[in-house]
C-alpha cells in the first residue's frame, strides 16, 4: 500500500522498476505483493516482465556474445548463411531478400528474422482462471517446462498443418485461419476448445 502511495501518478518502466527493487529489498511477502500490484497498476508491462524474471531467479548477463553477419545460423533444421548458402527452404513469397535490399540488411539475415518471428512463443502468464484443485491464477516461477512443451507441440502443429516454410507475414487467408485455430488450442482456459491449455496439461500430469 505504501508503495502505491509513493509512486503516485504515471511512471516510466525504469523508474517504477527501480522503486520496486528498493521497496522489495526486504524480501518480505507483503512487499513482493506490493511490488507486483504497483507495476500492474502503473501499466508497465516491460518492468513487470523484468520483475518476474528477477524474482524467479534469472541472472542478468554481464556480457553479450557478438555474432557477425557472415556467421551461419540454424533454425529448426533450416540453414541461413550469407557467404556459403546451403540448400534450404525459402519463404513462400521470397519476402526476405526484397525486404533485405530495401533496409540494407543482408538477405539471409532477413530470411532468418522472418523464420524466427514465425515461431510461437508460450511464456509465463498471470490472471487466467484458477487451475482445478488449486488457487493458482499464474504460472510465473513454475510453468517453464509446460510452456516449453507447448512451444514444441505448437511447432509440430505448424509443420503438419501449414508446412515448415510457412511465414506469419506472408500467409494466405486460409493459412491465417489455421494459425489462429492453433493459437486457440493453447488458450489458458479450462475448456474443451483449448485441449493444450496449461489447465489441461496440469490435470493430465
mmCIF file of C-alpha atoms in Angstrom:
data_model
loop_
_atom_site.group_PDB
_atom_site.id
_atom_site.type_symbol
_atom_site.label_atom_id
_atom_site.label_comp_id
_atom_site.label_asym_id
_atom_site.label_seq_id
_atom_site.Cartn_x
_atom_site.Cartn_y
_atom_site.Cartn_z
ATOM 1 C CA UNK A 1 0.000 0.000 0.000
ATOM 2 C CA UNK A 2 2.803 2.389 0.876
ATOM 3 C CA UNK A 3 4.491 1.599 -2.432
ATOM 4 C CA UNK A 4 1.346 2.503 -4.359
ATOM 5 C CA UNK A 5 1.063 5.802 -2.499
ATOM 6 C CA UNK A 6 4.733 6.647 -3.039
ATOM 7 C CA UNK A 7 4.597 6.096 -6.773
ATOM 8 C CA UNK A 8 1.535 8.285 -7.266
ATOM 9 C CA UNK A 9 0.909 9.109 -10.906
ATOM 10 C CA UNK A 10 2.169 7.528 -14.112
ATOM 11 C CA UNK A 11 5.778 6.430 -14.148
ATOM 12 C CA UNK A 12 8.247 5.160 -16.676
ATOM 13 C CA UNK A 13 9.156 1.482 -16.744
ATOM 14 C CA UNK A 14 12.677 2.202 -15.494
ATOM 15 C CA UNK A 15 11.636 4.423 -12.574
ATOM 16 C CA UNK A 16 8.839 2.079 -11.497
ATOM 17 C CA UNK A 17 11.168 -0.915 -11.635
ATOM 18 C CA UNK A 18 13.900 0.892 -9.700
ATOM 19 C CA UNK A 19 11.433 1.856 -6.979
ATOM 20 C CA UNK A 20 10.107 -1.703 -6.922
ATOM 21 C CA UNK A 21 13.599 -3.081 -6.307
ATOM 22 C CA UNK A 22 14.207 -0.616 -3.492
ATOM 23 C CA UNK A 23 10.946 -1.448 -1.715
ATOM 24 C CA UNK A 24 11.285 -5.203 -2.232
ATOM 25 C CA UNK A 25 14.833 -5.386 -0.867
ATOM 26 C CA UNK A 26 13.482 -6.656 2.468
ATOM 27 C CA UNK A 27 12.259 -9.803 0.624
ATOM 28 C CA UNK A 28 9.019 -9.910 2.611
ATOM 29 C CA UNK A 29 5.863 -11.410 1.129
ATOM 30 C CA UNK A 30 3.960 -8.179 1.782
ATOM 31 C CA UNK A 31 6.470 -6.114 -0.164
ATOM 32 C CA UNK A 32 6.582 -8.629 -3.034
ATOM 33 C CA UNK A 33 2.797 -8.364 -3.380
ATOM 34 C CA UNK A 34 3.069 -4.564 -3.206
ATOM 35 C CA UNK A 35 5.683 -4.510 -5.964
ATOM 36 C CA UNK A 36 3.575 -6.636 -8.309
ATOM 37 C CA UNK A 37 0.497 -4.551 -7.581
ATOM 38 C CA UNK A 38 2.400 -1.334 -8.243
ATOM 39 C CA UNK A 39 3.868 -2.450 -11.563
ATOM 40 C CA UNK A 40 0.492 -3.777 -12.683
ATOM 41 C CA UNK A 41 -1.362 -0.599 -11.728
ATOM 42 C CA UNK A 42 1.271 1.616 -13.348
ATOM 43 C CA UNK A 43 0.790 -0.120 -16.680
ATOM 44 C CA UNK A 44 4.477 -1.020 -17.124
ATOM 45 C CA UNK A 45 4.471 -4.433 -18.855
ATOM 46 C CA UNK A 46 8.212 -4.353 -19.589
ATOM 47 C CA UNK A 47 9.044 -3.552 -15.982
ATOM 48 C CA UNK A 48 6.642 -6.257 -14.774
ATOM 49 C CA UNK A 49 8.292 -8.789 -17.089
ATOM 50 C CA UNK A 50 11.752 -7.793 -15.803
ATOM 51 C CA UNK A 51 10.491 -8.080 -12.229
ATOM 52 C CA UNK A 52 9.138 -11.601 -12.848
ATOM 53 C CA UNK A 53 12.459 -12.635 -14.387
ATOM 54 C CA UNK A 54 14.375 -11.272 -11.402
ATOM 55 C CA UNK A 55 12.008 -12.760 -8.836
ATOM 56 C CA UNK A 56 12.116 -16.190 -10.461
ATOM 57 C CA UNK A 57 15.884 -16.397 -10.484
ATOM 58 C CA UNK A 58 17.062 -15.183 -13.863
ATOM 59 C CA UNK A 59 20.582 -13.734 -13.941
ATOM 60 C CA UNK A 60 21.237 -10.599 -15.965
ATOM 61 C CA UNK A 61 24.110 -11.411 -18.386
ATOM 62 C CA UNK A 62 27.324 -9.479 -17.792
ATOM 63 C CA UNK A 63 28.407 -9.677 -21.439
ATOM 64 C CA UNK A 64 26.773 -10.144 -24.808
ATOM 65 C CA UNK A 65 28.095 -12.502 -27.467
ATOM 66 C CA UNK A 66 28.523 -10.643 -30.753
ATOM 67 C CA UNK A 67 27.753 -12.552 -33.939
ATOM 68 C CA UNK A 68 28.909 -11.394 -37.350
ATOM 69 C CA UNK A 69 26.610 -11.177 -40.362
ATOM 70 C CA UNK A 70 28.662 -13.921 -42.003
ATOM 71 C CA UNK A 71 28.167 -16.414 -39.164
ATOM 72 C CA UNK A 72 25.937 -19.389 -40.049
ATOM 73 C CA UNK A 73 22.534 -19.631 -38.364
ATOM 74 C CA UNK A 74 20.402 -22.747 -37.922
ATOM 75 C CA UNK A 75 16.711 -22.521 -37.021
ATOM 76 C CA UNK A 76 14.903 -25.830 -36.522
ATOM 77 C CA UNK A 77 16.767 -27.537 -39.353
ATOM 78 C CA UNK A 78 16.909 -24.584 -41.753
ATOM 79 C CA UNK A 79 20.327 -23.095 -42.558
ATOM 80 C CA UNK A 80 20.990 -19.379 -43.103
ATOM 81 C CA UNK A 81 24.391 -18.181 -44.282
ATOM 82 C CA UNK A 82 25.432 -15.235 -46.437
ATOM 83 C CA UNK A 83 28.790 -16.402 -47.817
ATOM 84 C CA UNK A 84 28.138 -20.070 -48.431
ATOM 85 C CA UNK A 85 24.400 -20.747 -48.654
ATOM 86 C CA UNK A 86 23.442 -24.384 -48.286
ATOM 87 C CA UNK A 87 20.272 -25.844 -49.850
ATOM 88 C CA UNK A 88 17.414 -24.659 -47.663
ATOM 89 C CA UNK A 89 13.737 -23.879 -47.720
ATOM 90 C CA UNK A 90 12.915 -20.284 -48.598
ATOM 91 C CA UNK A 91 9.935 -18.221 -47.507
ATOM 92 C CA UNK A 92 6.882 -18.791 -49.691
ATOM 93 C CA UNK A 93 6.904 -15.356 -51.314
ATOM 94 C CA UNK A 94 10.646 -14.682 -51.020
ATOM 95 C CA UNK A 95 9.941 -11.578 -48.933
ATOM 96 C CA UNK A 96 13.193 -11.825 -47.046
ATOM 97 C CA UNK A 97 15.509 -10.862 -49.883
ATOM 98 C CA UNK A 98 13.336 -7.999 -51.149
ATOM 99 C CA UNK A 99 12.920 -6.524 -47.699
ATOM 100 C CA UNK A 100 16.609 -7.020 -47.034
ATOM 101 C CA UNK A 101 17.540 -4.960 -50.086
ATOM 102 C CA UNK A 102 15.117 -2.223 -49.003
ATOM 103 C CA UNK A 103 16.521 -1.985 -45.461
ATOM 104 C CA UNK A 104 20.178 -2.678 -46.182
ATOM 105 C CA UNK A 105 20.045 -5.905 -44.145
ATOM 106 C CA UNK A 106 21.731 -8.998 -45.571
ATOM 107 C CA UNK A 107 19.107 -11.187 -47.294
ATOM 108 C CA UNK A 108 19.934 -14.286 -45.253
ATOM 109 C CA UNK A 109 19.534 -12.278 -42.035
ATOM 110 C CA UNK A 110 16.139 -11.049 -43.212
ATOM 111 C CA UNK A 111 15.142 -14.628 -44.067
ATOM 112 C CA UNK A 112 16.243 -15.727 -40.609
ATOM 113 C CA UNK A 113 14.198 -12.975 -38.949
ATOM 114 C CA UNK A 114 11.106 -13.952 -40.958
ATOM 115 C CA UNK A 115 11.566 -17.547 -39.784
ATOM 116 C CA UNK A 116 12.269 -16.616 -36.157
ATOM 117 C CA UNK A 117 9.281 -14.270 -35.956
ATOM 118 C CA UNK A 118 7.016 -17.059 -37.209
ATOM 119 C CA UNK A 119 7.693 -19.307 -34.211
ATOM 120 C CA UNK A 120 5.079 -19.395 -31.445
ATOM 121 C CA UNK A 121 6.222 -18.161 -28.046
ATOM 122 C CA UNK A 122 4.487 -19.549 -24.954
ATOM 123 C CA UNK A 123 5.607 -17.899 -21.736
ATOM 124 C CA UNK A 124 4.529 -17.146 -18.175
ATOM 125 C CA UNK A 125 1.084 -15.652 -17.773
ATOM 126 C CA UNK A 126 -0.981 -14.319 -14.912
ATOM 127 C CA UNK A 127 -4.663 -13.679 -14.372
ATOM 128 C CA UNK A 128 -6.010 -16.798 -16.069
ATOM 129 C CA UNK A 129 -8.886 -18.840 -14.496
ATOM 130 C CA UNK A 130 -7.897 -20.896 -11.482
ATOM 131 C CA UNK A 131 -6.279 -24.238 -12.201
ATOM 132 C CA UNK A 132 -8.526 -27.009 -10.886
ATOM 133 C CA UNK A 133 -7.853 -28.088 -7.316
ATOM 134 C CA UNK A 134 -5.763 -25.007 -6.544
ATOM 135 C CA UNK A 135 -5.900 -21.234 -6.216
ATOM 136 C CA UNK A 136 -3.255 -20.696 -8.920
ATOM 137 C CA UNK A 137 -4.004 -17.998 -11.472
ATOM 138 C CA UNK A 138 -0.410 -17.626 -12.712
ATOM 139 C CA UNK A 139 2.405 -19.958 -13.705
ATOM 140 C CA UNK A 140 5.200 -17.457 -13.018
ATOM 141 C CA UNK A 141 8.126 -19.316 -11.499
ATOM 142 C CA UNK A 142 6.931 -22.878 -12.098
ATOM 143 C CA UNK A 143 5.402 -23.245 -15.566
ATOM 144 C CA UNK A 144 8.575 -23.147 -17.680
ATOM 145 C CA UNK A 145 8.585 -26.831 -18.633
ATOM 146 C CA UNK A 146 4.893 -26.756 -19.535
ATOM 147 C CA UNK A 147 5.396 -23.665 -21.696
ATOM 148 C CA UNK A 148 8.398 -25.308 -23.389
ATOM 149 C CA UNK A 149 6.283 -28.364 -24.129
ATOM 150 C CA UNK A 150 3.539 -26.160 -25.532
ATOM 151 C CA UNK A 151 6.002 -24.479 -27.891
ATOM 152 C CA UNK A 152 7.326 -27.826 -29.135
ATOM 153 C CA UNK A 153 3.783 -29.056 -29.738
ATOM 154 C CA UNK A 154 2.758 -25.786 -31.426
ATOM 155 C CA UNK A 155 5.753 -26.001 -33.763
ATOM 156 C CA UNK A 156 4.822 -29.583 -34.646
ATOM 157 C CA UNK A 157 1.267 -28.493 -35.460
ATOM 158 C CA UNK A 158 2.569 -25.646 -37.624
ATOM 159 C CA UNK A 159 4.769 -28.012 -39.622
ATOM 160 C CA UNK A 160 1.972 -30.561 -40.002
ATOM 161 C CA UNK A 161 -0.855 -28.149 -40.874
ATOM 162 C CA UNK A 162 0.986 -25.250 -42.539
ATOM 163 C CA UNK A 163 4.394 -26.584 -43.522
ATOM 164 C CA UNK A 164 7.904 -25.648 -42.393
ATOM 165 C CA UNK A 165 8.139 -22.859 -44.989
ATOM 166 C CA UNK A 166 5.090 -21.033 -43.558
ATOM 167 C CA UNK A 167 5.772 -17.424 -42.545
ATOM 168 C CA UNK A 168 3.429 -15.298 -40.482
ATOM 169 C CA UNK A 169 3.953 -12.102 -42.503
ATOM 170 C CA UNK A 170 3.161 -13.609 -45.915
ATOM 171 C CA UNK A 171 0.388 -16.099 -45.343
ATOM 172 C CA UNK A 172 -2.800 -16.757 -47.269
ATOM 173 C CA UNK A 173 -6.220 -16.082 -45.650
ATOM 174 C CA UNK A 174 -6.865 -19.800 -45.138
ATOM 175 C CA UNK A 175 -3.459 -20.153 -43.518
ATOM 176 C CA UNK A 176 -4.296 -17.326 -41.128
ATOM 177 C CA UNK A 177 -7.447 -19.177 -40.081
ATOM 178 C CA UNK A 178 -5.364 -22.277 -39.320
ATOM 179 C CA UNK A 179 -2.791 -20.228 -37.408
ATOM 180 C CA UNK A 180 -5.491 -18.693 -35.216
ATOM 181 C CA UNK A 181 -7.046 -22.096 -34.588
ATOM 182 C CA UNK A 182 -3.705 -23.421 -33.369
ATOM 183 C CA UNK A 183 -3.410 -20.455 -31.012
ATOM 184 C CA UNK A 184 -6.921 -21.068 -29.665
ATOM 185 C CA UNK A 185 -5.969 -24.639 -28.800
ATOM 186 C CA UNK A 186 -3.412 -23.253 -26.332
ATOM 187 C CA UNK A 187 -5.598 -20.567 -24.714
ATOM 188 C CA UNK A 188 -5.304 -20.700 -20.903
ATOM 189 C CA UNK A 189 -8.896 -21.623 -20.141
ATOM 190 C CA UNK A 190 -10.265 -24.891 -18.693
ATOM 191 C CA UNK A 191 -12.470 -25.711 -21.688
ATOM 192 C CA UNK A 192 -12.591 -28.440 -24.316
ATOM 193 C CA UNK A 193 -11.963 -25.878 -27.056
ATOM 194 C CA UNK A 194 -8.437 -25.432 -25.591
ATOM 195 C CA UNK A 195 -7.115 -29.000 -25.350
ATOM 196 C CA UNK A 196 -3.491 -27.880 -24.879
ATOM 197 C CA UNK A 197 -4.091 -25.196 -22.226
ATOM 198 C CA UNK A 198 -1.993 -25.171 -19.076
ATOM 199 C CA UNK A 199 -5.146 -26.262 -17.187
ATOM 200 C CA UNK A 200 -5.470 -29.411 -19.285
ATOM 201 C CA UNK A 201 -1.768 -30.251 -19.165
ATOM 202 C CA UNK A 202 -1.606 -29.835 -15.372
ATOM 203 C CA UNK A 203 -4.707 -32.003 -14.967
ATOM 204 C CA UNK A 204 -3.265 -34.762 -17.176
ATOM 205 C CA UNK A 205 0.051 -34.730 -15.326
#
